[in-house]
Coordinates of C-alpha atoms in Angstrom, one line a residue:
M1 CA -11.2 -9.6 -22.1
S2 CA -12.0 -11.8 -25.1
S3 CA -12.1 -10.3 -28.6
P4 CA -15.5 -9.7 -30.2
D5 CA -15.0 -12.5 -32.7
A6 CA -14.1 -15.0 -29.9
A7 CA -17.1 -13.9 -27.8
L8 CA -19.4 -14.3 -30.8
A9 CA -18.0 -17.8 -31.5
L10 CA -18.6 -18.8 -27.8
A11 CA -22.1 -17.4 -28.0
R12 CA -22.8 -19.4 -31.2
D13 CA -21.6 -22.6 -29.6
L14 CA -23.6 -22.0 -26.5
A15 CA -26.8 -21.2 -28.5
R16 CA -26.4 -24.3 -30.5
D17 CA -25.9 -26.5 -27.5
L18 CA -28.9 -25.0 -25.6
L19 CA -31.1 -25.3 -28.6
G20 CA -30.0 -28.7 -29.5
R21 CA -29.6 -28.0 -33.2
A22 CA -27.7 -25.8 -35.6
V23 CA -28.2 -22.0 -35.6
D24 CA -28.1 -19.8 -38.7
A25 CA -26.9 -16.5 -37.2
V26 CA -25.9 -15.0 -33.9
A27 CA -25.5 -11.2 -33.5
P28 CA -24.8 -9.1 -30.5
V29 CA -27.7 -6.9 -29.5
R30 CA -26.9 -5.3 -26.2
G31 CA -23.8 -5.3 -24.0
G32 CA -25.4 -4.6 -20.7
R33 CA -23.5 -3.8 -17.5
N34 CA -24.8 -7.1 -16.1
A35 CA -25.3 -9.3 -19.1
Q36 CA -24.6 -9.6 -22.9
V37 CA -27.5 -10.3 -25.2
F38 CA -27.4 -11.9 -28.6
R39 CA -30.1 -12.4 -31.3
V40 CA -30.1 -16.0 -32.4
A41 CA -31.7 -17.1 -35.7
A42 CA -32.4 -20.8 -36.2
G43 CA -34.7 -21.7 -39.1
R44 CA -37.9 -19.9 -38.5
D45 CA -37.1 -19.3 -34.8
V46 CA -35.7 -16.1 -33.4
L47 CA -34.4 -16.3 -29.8
A48 CA -32.4 -14.3 -27.3
L49 CA -29.2 -15.6 -25.8
K50 CA -28.3 -14.0 -22.6
Q51 CA -24.9 -14.4 -21.1
Y52 CA -24.5 -13.4 -17.4
P53 CA -21.4 -12.4 -15.5
P54 CA -20.1 -14.5 -12.6
P55 CA -21.5 -13.7 -9.2
G56 CA -20.1 -10.3 -7.9
D57 CA -19.2 -9.2 -4.5
D58 CA -22.8 -9.6 -3.4
G59 CA -22.7 -13.3 -4.4
R60 CA -25.9 -12.9 -6.4
D61 CA -26.5 -15.5 -9.1
R62 CA -28.1 -13.4 -11.8
L63 CA -28.8 -16.3 -14.1
A64 CA -30.5 -18.5 -11.5
T65 CA -32.5 -15.5 -10.3
E66 CA -33.8 -14.5 -13.7
V67 CA -34.5 -18.1 -14.9
E68 CA -36.4 -18.9 -11.7
A69 CA -38.3 -15.6 -11.8
L70 CA -39.4 -16.1 -15.5
R71 CA -40.4 -19.7 -14.8
L72 CA -42.4 -18.6 -11.8
M73 CA -44.2 -15.9 -13.8
Q74 CA -45.0 -18.4 -16.6
S75 CA -46.4 -20.9 -14.1
C76 CA -48.7 -18.1 -12.8
G77 CA -49.9 -17.2 -16.3
I78 CA -48.1 -13.8 -16.7
G79 CA -47.6 -13.4 -20.4
N80 CA -45.8 -10.2 -21.3
V81 CA -42.3 -11.5 -20.3
A82 CA -39.8 -13.8 -22.1
R83 CA -40.0 -17.6 -21.7
V84 CA -37.0 -19.7 -20.8
V85 CA -36.1 -22.1 -23.5
A86 CA -33.0 -23.6 -21.9
A87 CA -30.3 -22.6 -19.5
D88 CA -26.7 -23.7 -18.8
P89 CA -25.5 -22.5 -15.3
A90 CA -22.0 -23.8 -15.9
R91 CA -21.5 -21.5 -18.9
R92 CA -23.7 -18.8 -17.4
G93 CA -26.1 -18.6 -20.3
A94 CA -29.8 -18.8 -20.9
L95 CA -31.8 -19.0 -24.1
L96 CA -35.1 -17.0 -24.0
T97 CA -37.9 -16.3 -26.4
W98 CA -37.2 -13.2 -28.5
I99 CA -39.2 -10.0 -27.7
E100 CA -39.5 -7.6 -30.6
G101 CA -40.2 -4.1 -29.7
T102 CA -39.1 -0.5 -29.4
P103 CA -37.9 1.3 -26.2
V104 CA -40.4 3.2 -24.1
T105 CA -38.9 6.7 -24.1
A106 CA -41.8 8.8 -23.0
P107 CA -44.2 6.8 -20.8
S108 CA -47.9 7.6 -21.3
D109 CA -50.8 7.1 -18.9
A110 CA -51.6 3.9 -20.6
D111 CA -48.0 2.7 -20.1
V112 CA -48.2 3.5 -16.4
D113 CA -51.5 1.5 -16.2
A114 CA -49.9 -1.4 -18.0
A115 CA -47.0 -1.4 -15.6
A116 CA -49.5 -1.3 -12.7
V117 CA -51.3 -4.3 -14.0
F118 CA -48.1 -6.2 -14.3
L119 CA -47.0 -5.3 -10.7
A120 CA -50.4 -6.3 -9.4
A121 CA -50.0 -9.7 -11.0
L122 CA -46.6 -10.1 -9.4
H123 CA -48.1 -9.0 -6.1
A124 CA -50.8 -11.6 -6.4
M125 CA -48.2 -14.4 -6.9
R126 CA -47.1 -14.0 -3.3
M127 CA -50.3 -15.9 -2.3
T128 CA -49.7 -18.9 -4.6
A129 CA -47.8 -22.0 -3.6
A130 CA -45.2 -21.3 -6.3
G131 CA -44.7 -17.8 -5.1
R132 CA -44.3 -18.8 -1.5
A133 CA -41.7 -21.4 -2.6
F134 CA -39.6 -18.6 -4.2
R135 CA -37.1 -17.9 -1.5
R136 CA -34.7 -15.3 -3.0
P137 CA -34.7 -11.7 -1.6
A138 CA -34.7 -8.9 -4.1
A139 CA -31.3 -7.4 -4.7
E140 CA -30.4 -4.8 -2.1
A141 CA -33.8 -5.4 -0.4
C142 CA -34.8 -2.7 2.1
L143 CA -37.1 -4.2 4.7
S144 CA -36.7 -1.5 7.3
G145 CA -35.8 2.2 7.5
G146 CA -32.6 1.2 9.2
E147 CA -31.6 -0.8 6.2
V148 CA -32.2 2.1 3.9
E149 CA -30.0 4.2 6.2
R150 CA -27.3 1.5 6.2
Q151 CA -27.2 1.3 2.4
I152 CA -27.0 5.1 1.9
S153 CA -24.3 5.4 4.6
A154 CA -22.3 2.6 3.1
R155 CA -22.4 4.2 -0.3
L156 CA -21.5 7.6 1.1
A157 CA -18.6 6.1 3.0
A158 CA -17.2 4.4 -0.1
L159 CA -17.3 7.6 -2.0
L160 CA -15.8 9.6 0.8
A161 CA -12.9 7.1 1.0
L162 CA -11.8 8.4 -2.4
G163 CA -10.5 11.4 -0.5
E164 CA -9.2 14.7 -1.9
G165 CA -8.2 13.0 -5.2
E166 CA -11.7 14.0 -6.2
P167 CA -12.1 17.4 -4.7
A168 CA -15.4 18.3 -6.4
L169 CA -17.0 15.1 -5.3
A170 CA -15.6 15.3 -1.7
S171 CA -17.0 18.8 -1.4
F172 CA -20.5 17.7 -2.7
L173 CA -20.5 14.8 -0.3
R174 CA -19.4 16.7 2.8
D175 CA -21.3 19.9 2.2
A176 CA -24.5 18.7 0.6
C177 CA -25.1 14.9 0.9
A178 CA -24.1 14.3 4.5
P179 CA -26.3 17.1 5.9
A180 CA -29.1 16.0 3.6
L181 CA -28.8 12.5 5.0
A182 CA -29.0 13.7 8.6
T183 CA -32.0 15.9 7.9
L184 CA -33.9 13.3 6.0
L185 CA -33.2 10.6 8.6
T186 CA -34.6 12.8 11.3
R187 CA -37.7 13.5 9.3
A188 CA -38.1 9.8 8.4
R189 CA -37.7 8.6 12.0
A190 CA -40.3 11.2 13.2
A191 CA -42.7 10.1 10.5
F192 CA -42.3 6.4 11.4
A193 CA -42.9 7.3 15.1
A194 CA -46.0 9.4 14.2
A195 CA -47.4 6.4 12.3
G196 CA -46.7 4.0 15.2
L197 CA -44.0 2.2 13.2
D198 CA -40.5 1.1 14.3
F199 CA -37.7 2.4 12.0
A200 CA -35.4 -0.5 12.7
T201 CA -37.9 -3.5 12.6
P202 CA -37.8 -5.5 9.4
L203 CA -41.0 -5.8 7.5
P204 CA -42.7 -9.1 8.2
Q205 CA -43.0 -11.6 5.3
E206 CA -46.7 -11.2 4.9
K207 CA -46.3 -7.6 4.0
Q208 CA -43.5 -8.1 1.5
S209 CA -44.1 -8.5 -2.2
L210 CA -42.4 -10.2 -5.1
V211 CA -40.9 -7.4 -7.1
P212 CA -38.5 -7.0 -10.1
A213 CA -36.3 -4.6 -8.1
D214 CA -34.7 -2.9 -11.1
F215 CA -38.0 -2.1 -12.7
G216 CA -39.1 0.7 -14.8
F217 CA -39.7 1.7 -18.4
H218 CA -36.0 1.5 -19.1
N219 CA -36.6 -2.3 -18.9
A220 CA -39.6 -2.4 -21.2
L221 CA -40.3 -2.7 -24.9
R222 CA -43.4 -1.7 -26.8
G223 CA -44.6 -4.4 -29.2
A224 CA -46.1 -3.6 -32.6
D225 CA -49.6 -3.8 -31.2
G226 CA -48.7 -1.4 -28.3
T227 CA -48.4 -4.1 -25.7
L228 CA -45.6 -3.5 -23.1
W229 CA -43.2 -6.3 -22.6
F230 CA -41.0 -6.3 -19.5
L231 CA -37.4 -7.4 -19.4
D232 CA -34.5 -8.1 -17.0
F233 CA -35.3 -9.9 -13.8
E234 CA -31.8 -10.5 -12.5
Y235 CA -32.7 -8.7 -9.3
F236 CA -36.1 -10.2 -8.7
G237 CA -37.2 -11.3 -5.3
W238 CA -39.0 -10.4 -2.0
D239 CA -38.9 -6.8 -0.8
D240 CA -40.9 -4.0 0.6
P241 CA -42.9 -2.7 -2.3
V242 CA -42.2 0.8 -0.9
K243 CA -38.6 0.5 -2.4
L244 CA -40.0 -0.6 -5.8
T245 CA -42.4 2.3 -5.9
A246 CA -39.9 4.9 -4.8
D247 CA -37.3 3.6 -7.2
M248 CA -39.7 3.8 -10.1
L249 CA -40.6 7.4 -9.2
H250 CA -36.9 8.4 -8.8
H251 CA -35.3 6.3 -11.5
P252 CA -33.2 8.5 -13.9
G253 CA -33.3 6.0 -16.7
T254 CA -36.8 7.0 -18.0
P255 CA -38.0 10.0 -15.9
L256 CA -41.7 10.3 -15.4
A257 CA -43.7 13.5 -16.1
A258 CA -45.5 14.8 -13.0
A259 CA -48.9 13.5 -14.2
Q260 CA -47.5 10.0 -14.8
A261 CA -45.6 10.0 -11.5
A262 CA -48.8 10.9 -9.6
R263 CA -50.7 8.2 -11.6
L264 CA -48.0 5.6 -10.7
R265 CA -48.1 6.5 -7.0
A266 CA -51.9 6.2 -6.9
A267 CA -51.7 2.8 -8.6
A268 CA -49.1 1.6 -6.1
L269 CA -51.3 2.8 -3.2
N270 CA -54.1 0.7 -4.8
I271 CA -52.0 -2.4 -5.3
Y272 CA -50.2 -2.5 -2.0
G273 CA -52.8 -0.6 0.1
D274 CA -54.1 -3.6 1.9
D275 CA -51.1 -3.0 4.1
R276 CA -52.2 0.1 6.0
A277 CA -48.6 1.0 6.8
F278 CA -47.6 1.1 3.1
A279 CA -48.7 4.7 2.6
P280 CA -46.9 6.1 5.7
R281 CA -43.8 4.1 4.9
L282 CA -43.7 5.4 1.4
A283 CA -44.2 9.0 2.6
A284 CA -41.4 8.7 5.1
L285 CA -38.9 6.8 3.0
Y286 CA -39.4 8.4 -0.4
P287 CA -36.9 11.2 0.1
L288 CA -34.3 8.8 1.5
F289 CA -34.6 6.6 -1.6
G290 CA -34.1 9.7 -3.6
L291 CA -30.8 10.3 -1.7
R292 CA -29.9 6.7 -2.4
W293 CA -30.2 7.4 -6.1
V294 CA -27.9 10.4 -5.7
M295 CA -25.3 7.9 -4.4
I296 CA -26.0 5.5 -7.2
L297 CA -25.5 8.2 -9.8
L298 CA -22.0 8.6 -8.4
N299 CA -20.9 5.0 -8.9
E300 CA -18.7 6.1 -11.9
F301 CA -16.3 7.5 -9.4
L302 CA -15.5 4.1 -7.9
P303 CA -12.7 2.5 -9.8
E304 CA -14.1 -1.1 -9.6
R305 CA -17.4 0.1 -10.8
W306 CA -15.8 1.9 -13.7
R307 CA -13.9 -1.2 -14.7
R308 CA -17.3 -3.0 -15.1
R309 CA -18.5 -0.1 -17.4
V310 CA -15.4 -0.5 -19.5
E311 CA -15.8 -4.3 -19.7
A312 CA -19.4 -3.7 -20.8
G313 CA -18.3 -1.5 -23.7
E314 CA -18.5 2.0 -22.0
A315 CA -17.1 4.3 -24.6
D316 CA -17.1 7.5 -22.6
A317 CA -13.9 9.0 -21.1
W318 CA -13.7 8.5 -17.3
P319 CA -13.3 12.2 -16.4
H320 CA -16.2 13.2 -18.7
A321 CA -18.4 10.4 -17.2
K322 CA -17.6 11.5 -13.6
A323 CA -18.4 15.2 -14.4
R324 CA -21.6 14.2 -16.0
Q325 CA -22.7 12.0 -13.1
L326 CA -21.8 14.6 -10.5
A327 CA -24.0 17.2 -12.3
R328 CA -26.9 14.7 -12.4
A329 CA -26.4 13.9 -8.7
R330 CA -26.4 17.6 -7.9
D331 CA -29.7 18.1 -9.9
L332 CA -31.4 15.2 -8.2
L333 CA -30.4 16.3 -4.7
A334 CA -31.7 19.8 -5.5
R335 CA -35.1 18.3 -6.4
L336 CA -35.4 16.3 -3.2
A337 CA -36.8 19.0 -0.9
P338 CA -39.9 19.8 -3.0
L339 CA -40.4 16.1 -3.8
A340 CA -40.3 15.3 -0.1
E341 CA -43.1 17.8 0.4
V342 CA -45.2 16.2 -2.3
A343 CA -44.5 12.7 -0.8
H344 CA -45.8 13.9 2.6
G345 CA -48.8 15.6 1.1

């Protein structure tokens, strides 16, 4: 791991080369789990330098994905995202326009409406020549119920493989998560059958949408005039918008109040409702996506995932982080039963 001074020097050199002229100041802004962000000042210009990690086990090129996504949005006239100034794939860096704003900690009805407008614009891109030319699937796309099941089962198996070295985790997985998965799969399969849908058949291209994947108010900033700006498109691509909708409703980063969650769900039904199977798919899969989030919350137990946290500047002690995440996972699983009833209402 390089020292902070060395990392800053490398960022300054990269910013200068990408901009093609001297820069006055470079300061770290955010050490994300996927990328490091720097604020770059050059004369009157303020820019964002984003440095991406190398492709991980999934082989996903986060720099190429985000740069292509931002350029696609620009070509389609979407304004409340950063613009790409320059990119250097060899050094895994991109220079973007700077977005000044504050985090969205308590989303309002107006914020939900703004997010819906943005998602509708992305959904409309699928009909453009530029949108059709974008070939990348979204990260961990879920184009069938069977794929949702596979992803949950794989996460569950990886956590179970930790064995009795994590007794509290092992008990939670065996006694709560595995039975919940069996029950929710039975319900989901029955709901698919009742709607005349096949649980294993992938969603055809014409019913997919272009989505940010890791989308929510945790990846938004509020400008001085109240405009919402949306960030981080490293996972952008084609997917079933059911996954996007369910992830936004379940996402623990910025939880939605009941009224805003209902408003978001209604907006999604309006945006994606041309597909008559969208509503029954959402109703059937919504609880399973909640269980998927239970598994995601437990990532801190996986040694390789924790190493990434440490490399990204995670300051918490590992035992404390694991205890915290286990408690959050228990809470989310406990909420899934009533949420499932609402989703089917």
